[in-house]
């Protein structure tokens, strides 16, 4: 089993749609969780951290479920500019090792 | 915010030659830098972690003699791909962590280097 797993997609949604991504992780001792966005041929950029209580940033909502070992990202009112690959990132214990998921590709169409 | 400059952005080289990629932290001291490789449609894979003034720690399966990492100062780390072969063609990205980056926001990525070996 991979340490971090994501549905690769692609998700094809119309503008204005709501879309959700899930990511599961295998290490129950994982400490920190993030969602990164990566545009084609560009470096990943931090979208948001994921807190145990859940957190929201505009149209984006991130949630963590430690019992089931998954995190989620919800995008409301999708924009064309949201088209990208979304990477789930989990930081383990015992140092700075960080595991990236393979990413979920999102295409938002007019 | 923290900025990491990586260059070259892309490079094409002949098989058997060596390529050096630089990663610089512009406005902070990067005590730790990470080097990743990403093949098309795949995840970022950590290759090695370098700490200023000490030897890099390589991930399992990464040849340290092929991928030479030097982190000689708090603002510069270099990755040299020695005797490059076509299978080394990939997207290489560095990431830096500053002294104060103890929290969740400690990772800043360079813009990546696309290496094509012909």
Tab-separated table of C-alpha atoms in Angstrom:
chain	number	residue	atom	x	y	z
A	1	UNK	CA	0.000	0.000	0.000
A	2	UNK	CA	1.315	3.438	-0.895
A	3	UNK	CA	2.030	5.803	1.964
A	4	UNK	CA	-0.193	8.444	0.424
A	5	UNK	CA	-2.862	7.621	-2.124
A	6	UNK	CA	-5.000	9.860	-4.256
A	7	UNK	CA	-7.498	9.293	-7.016
A	8	UNK	CA	-5.530	10.417	-10.093
A	9	UNK	CA	-8.648	11.599	-11.894
A	10	UNK	CA	-8.951	13.472	-14.105
A	11	UNK	CA	-11.993	15.222	-12.779
A	12	UNK	CA	-13.767	17.117	-15.530
A	13	UNK	CA	-16.261	19.598	-14.135
A	14	UNK	CA	-18.137	22.617	-15.474
A	15	UNK	CA	-17.565	26.087	-14.125
A	16	UNK	CA	-19.472	26.681	-10.929
A	17	UNK	CA	-19.473	23.046	-9.900
A	18	UNK	CA	-18.425	21.742	-6.505
A	19	UNK	CA	-15.737	19.072	-6.537
A	20	UNK	CA	-14.135	17.072	-3.749
A	21	UNK	CA	-10.871	15.156	-3.578
A	22	UNK	CA	-9.864	12.595	-1.001
A	23	UNK	CA	-6.456	11.398	0.028
A	24	UNK	CA	-5.624	8.487	2.299
A	25	UNK	CA	-2.424	7.976	4.253
A	26	UNK	CA	-1.026	4.860	5.852
A	27	UNK	CA	1.096	6.195	8.711
A	28	UNK	CA	-1.163	6.802	11.681
A	29	UNK	CA	1.595	8.826	13.335
A	30	UNK	CA	1.602	11.437	10.582
A	31	UNK	CA	1.667	14.901	12.032
A	32	UNK	CA	0.983	17.517	9.383
A	33	UNK	CA	-1.133	17.580	6.275
A	34	UNK	CA	-1.250	19.924	3.315
A	35	UNK	CA	-2.816	20.450	-0.051
A	36	UNK	CA	-0.526	21.768	-2.775
A	37	UNK	CA	-1.463	22.899	-6.235
A	38	UNK	CA	0.771	22.166	-9.200
A	39	UNK	CA	0.219	23.674	-12.613
A	40	UNK	CA	1.563	21.901	-15.660
A	41	UNK	CA	5.364	21.979	-15.751
A	42	UNK	CA	5.531	24.232	-12.717
A	43	UNK	CA	6.574	23.773	-9.125
A	44	UNK	CA	4.026	22.860	-6.429
A	45	UNK	CA	2.637	25.732	-4.407
A	46	UNK	CA	1.044	25.488	-1.010
A	47	UNK	CA	-2.711	25.808	-1.247
A	48	UNK	CA	-3.584	25.251	2.387
A	49	UNK	CA	-2.687	23.318	5.489
A	50	UNK	CA	-5.193	20.886	6.911
A	51	UNK	CA	-6.120	21.190	10.551
A	52	UNK	CA	-7.910	18.672	12.720
A	53	UNK	CA	-10.821	21.024	13.175
A	54	UNK	CA	-11.130	21.606	9.447
A	55	UNK	CA	-10.366	24.892	7.792
A	56	UNK	CA	-11.721	27.051	5.052
A	57	UNK	CA	-10.118	29.581	2.752
A	58	UNK	CA	-12.592	31.219	0.429
A	59	UNK	CA	-13.946	28.572	-1.906
A	60	UNK	CA	-11.633	25.909	-0.528
A	61	UNK	CA	-12.357	23.717	2.483
A	62	UNK	CA	-9.938	21.149	3.881
A	63	UNK	CA	-10.768	18.467	6.407
A	64	UNK	CA	-8.859	15.802	8.270
A	65	UNK	CA	-10.225	12.527	9.544
A	66	UNK	CA	-7.567	10.914	11.712
A	67	UNK	CA	-9.687	7.905	12.597
A	68	UNK	CA	-10.078	6.931	8.961
A	69	UNK	CA	-6.713	8.400	7.962
A	70	UNK	CA	-7.830	10.589	5.144
A	71	UNK	CA	-7.906	14.236	4.249
A	72	UNK	CA	-10.210	15.975	1.835
A	73	UNK	CA	-10.321	19.110	-0.239
A	74	UNK	CA	-13.590	20.671	-1.350
A	75	UNK	CA	-13.675	23.324	-4.051
A	76	UNK	CA	-16.907	25.264	-4.423
A	77	UNK	CA	-17.943	27.370	-7.414
A	78	UNK	CA	-15.096	26.041	-9.574
A	79	UNK	CA	-13.287	28.504	-11.805
A	80	UNK	CA	-11.408	27.836	-15.015
A	81	UNK	CA	-8.267	28.903	-13.177
A	82	UNK	CA	-8.724	26.062	-10.704
A	83	UNK	CA	-7.616	23.621	-13.393
A	84	UNK	CA	-4.455	22.049	-12.045
A	85	UNK	CA	-3.142	19.000	-10.253
A	86	UNK	CA	-3.807	18.920	-6.532
A	87	UNK	CA	-1.233	17.163	-4.410
A	88	UNK	CA	-1.933	15.720	-1.023
A	89	UNK	CA	1.117	16.044	1.222
A	90	UNK	CA	1.738	14.281	4.502
A	91	UNK	CA	4.582	15.001	6.844
A	92	UNK	CA	5.746	12.080	8.921
A	93	UNK	CA	7.487	11.833	12.224
A	94	UNK	CA	11.165	11.467	13.028
A	95	UNK	CA	12.429	14.308	10.930
A	96	UNK	CA	11.406	16.349	7.978
A	97	UNK	CA	10.479	13.581	5.549
A	98	UNK	CA	7.463	14.617	3.580
A	99	UNK	CA	5.435	12.340	1.331
A	100	UNK	CA	3.638	13.630	-1.747
A	101	UNK	CA	0.642	11.954	-3.259
A	102	UNK	CA	0.665	11.432	-7.009
A	103	UNK	CA	-1.901	14.170	-7.422
A	104	UNK	CA	-5.441	14.523	-8.680
A	105	UNK	CA	-5.922	16.319	-11.969
A	106	UNK	CA	-8.802	18.734	-12.249
A	107	UNK	CA	-10.109	20.257	-15.460
A	108	UNK	CA	-12.721	22.973	-15.151
A	109	UNK	CA	-14.522	23.702	-18.400
A	110	UNK	CA	-16.577	26.668	-19.504
B	1	UNK	CA	7.709	35.729	1.427
B	2	UNK	CA	10.490	33.221	1.112
B	3	UNK	CA	11.801	32.767	-2.414
B	4	UNK	CA	13.879	29.968	-3.828
B	5	UNK	CA	15.592	30.504	-7.153
B	6	UNK	CA	16.422	27.448	-9.193
B	7	UNK	CA	18.255	27.339	-12.478
B	8	UNK	CA	18.534	26.435	-15.169
B	9	UNK	CA	14.831	26.109	-15.897
B	10	UNK	CA	15.523	23.627	-18.593
B	11	UNK	CA	18.556	21.939	-20.035
B	12	UNK	CA	19.239	19.541	-22.859
B	13	UNK	CA	22.459	17.610	-22.697
B	14	UNK	CA	24.172	14.752	-24.437
B	15	UNK	CA	24.303	11.341	-22.872
B	16	UNK	CA	27.421	10.918	-20.746
B	17	UNK	CA	27.791	14.555	-19.782
B	18	UNK	CA	27.188	16.090	-16.362
B	19	UNK	CA	24.633	18.716	-15.499
B	20	UNK	CA	24.626	21.001	-12.480
B	21	UNK	CA	21.423	22.442	-11.076
B	22	UNK	CA	21.529	25.291	-8.560
B	23	UNK	CA	19.046	26.148	-5.896
B	24	UNK	CA	19.377	29.424	-3.982
B	25	UNK	CA	17.360	30.820	-1.121
B	26	UNK	CA	17.087	34.538	-1.804
B	27	UNK	CA	15.862	36.067	1.398
B	28	UNK	CA	16.362	33.459	4.064
B	29	UNK	CA	18.918	30.977	5.257
B	30	UNK	CA	18.096	27.474	4.155
B	31	UNK	CA	19.502	25.112	6.713
B	32	UNK	CA	17.895	22.192	4.939
B	33	UNK	CA	17.233	21.650	1.270
B	34	UNK	CA	15.407	18.847	-0.425
B	35	UNK	CA	15.816	17.570	-3.936
B	36	UNK	CA	12.900	15.926	-5.717
B	37	UNK	CA	12.421	14.287	-9.058
B	38	UNK	CA	9.133	14.059	-10.896
B	39	UNK	CA	8.435	11.936	-13.944
B	40	UNK	CA	5.455	12.806	-16.155
B	41	UNK	CA	2.113	12.215	-14.476
B	42	UNK	CA	3.829	10.917	-11.368
B	43	UNK	CA	4.345	12.188	-7.866
B	44	UNK	CA	7.276	14.162	-6.589
B	45	UNK	CA	9.813	11.686	-5.274
B	46	UNK	CA	12.297	12.800	-2.661
B	47	UNK	CA	15.831	12.053	-3.783
B	48	UNK	CA	17.892	13.474	-0.970
B	49	UNK	CA	17.989	15.863	1.926
B	50	UNK	CA	20.942	18.150	2.355
B	51	UNK	CA	21.942	20.070	5.422
B	52	UNK	CA	24.356	22.956	5.242
B	53	UNK	CA	27.885	21.864	5.980
B	54	UNK	CA	27.209	18.147	6.107
B	55	UNK	CA	26.739	15.237	3.739
B	56	UNK	CA	23.411	14.754	2.072
B	57	UNK	CA	21.097	11.951	3.101
B	58	UNK	CA	19.935	9.976	0.105
B	59	UNK	CA	16.690	8.084	-0.194
B	60	UNK	CA	16.755	4.399	-0.869
B	61	UNK	CA	17.482	3.612	-4.482
B	62	UNK	CA	19.091	6.961	-5.272
B	63	UNK	CA	22.742	6.653	-6.279
B	64	UNK	CA	24.789	9.159	-4.337
B	65	UNK	CA	27.700	8.907	-6.757
B	66	UNK	CA	25.445	9.754	-9.659
B	67	UNK	CA	23.513	12.558	-8.030
B	68	UNK	CA	26.067	14.700	-6.246
B	69	UNK	CA	24.667	17.190	-3.787
B	70	UNK	CA	26.612	20.051	-2.299
B	71	UNK	CA	25.169	22.400	0.298
B	72	UNK	CA	28.184	24.535	0.996
B	73	UNK	CA	26.402	27.622	2.264
B	74	UNK	CA	23.133	28.567	3.901
B	75	UNK	CA	21.814	29.948	0.632
B	76	UNK	CA	23.027	27.525	-2.009
B	77	UNK	CA	22.626	23.853	-2.752
B	78	UNK	CA	23.609	22.187	-5.994
B	79	UNK	CA	22.624	18.904	-7.584
B	80	UNK	CA	24.964	17.497	-10.205
B	81	UNK	CA	23.708	14.700	-12.394
B	82	UNK	CA	26.870	12.903	-13.454
B	83	UNK	CA	27.171	10.866	-16.638
B	84	UNK	CA	23.584	11.596	-17.499
B	85	UNK	CA	21.567	9.063	-19.472
B	86	UNK	CA	18.201	9.385	-21.193
B	87	UNK	CA	16.477	7.688	-18.257
B	88	UNK	CA	17.628	10.601	-16.076
B	89	UNK	CA	15.416	12.920	-18.090
B	90	UNK	CA	12.962	14.315	-15.605
B	91	UNK	CA	11.747	17.384	-13.749
B	92	UNK	CA	14.015	18.159	-10.799
B	93	UNK	CA	12.749	20.471	-8.060
B	94	UNK	CA	14.428	21.746	-4.952
B	95	UNK	CA	12.735	22.813	-1.781
B	96	UNK	CA	14.215	24.762	1.074
B	97	UNK	CA	13.428	25.025	4.734
B	98	UNK	CA	14.618	27.920	6.824
B	99	UNK	CA	15.771	28.044	10.406
B	100	UNK	CA	12.470	29.443	11.489
B	101	UNK	CA	10.483	26.973	9.436
B	102	UNK	CA	9.540	24.802	12.309
B	103	UNK	CA	5.882	24.970	11.501
B	104	UNK	CA	3.805	24.015	8.568
B	105	UNK	CA	4.995	26.736	6.246
B	106	UNK	CA	8.653	25.868	6.135
B	107	UNK	CA	8.828	24.509	2.615
B	108	UNK	CA	9.445	26.744	-0.359
B	109	UNK	CA	9.951	25.249	-3.797
B	110	UNK	CA	12.197	26.321	-6.606
B	111	UNK	CA	10.668	26.630	-10.059
B	112	UNK	CA	12.118	23.335	-11.210
B	113	UNK	CA	14.551	22.212	-13.877
B	114	UNK	CA	13.450	20.139	-16.805
B	115	UNK	CA	16.344	17.923	-17.858
B	116	UNK	CA	16.342	16.173	-21.201
B	117	UNK	CA	19.210	13.846	-21.987
B	118	UNK	CA	19.590	12.943	-25.635
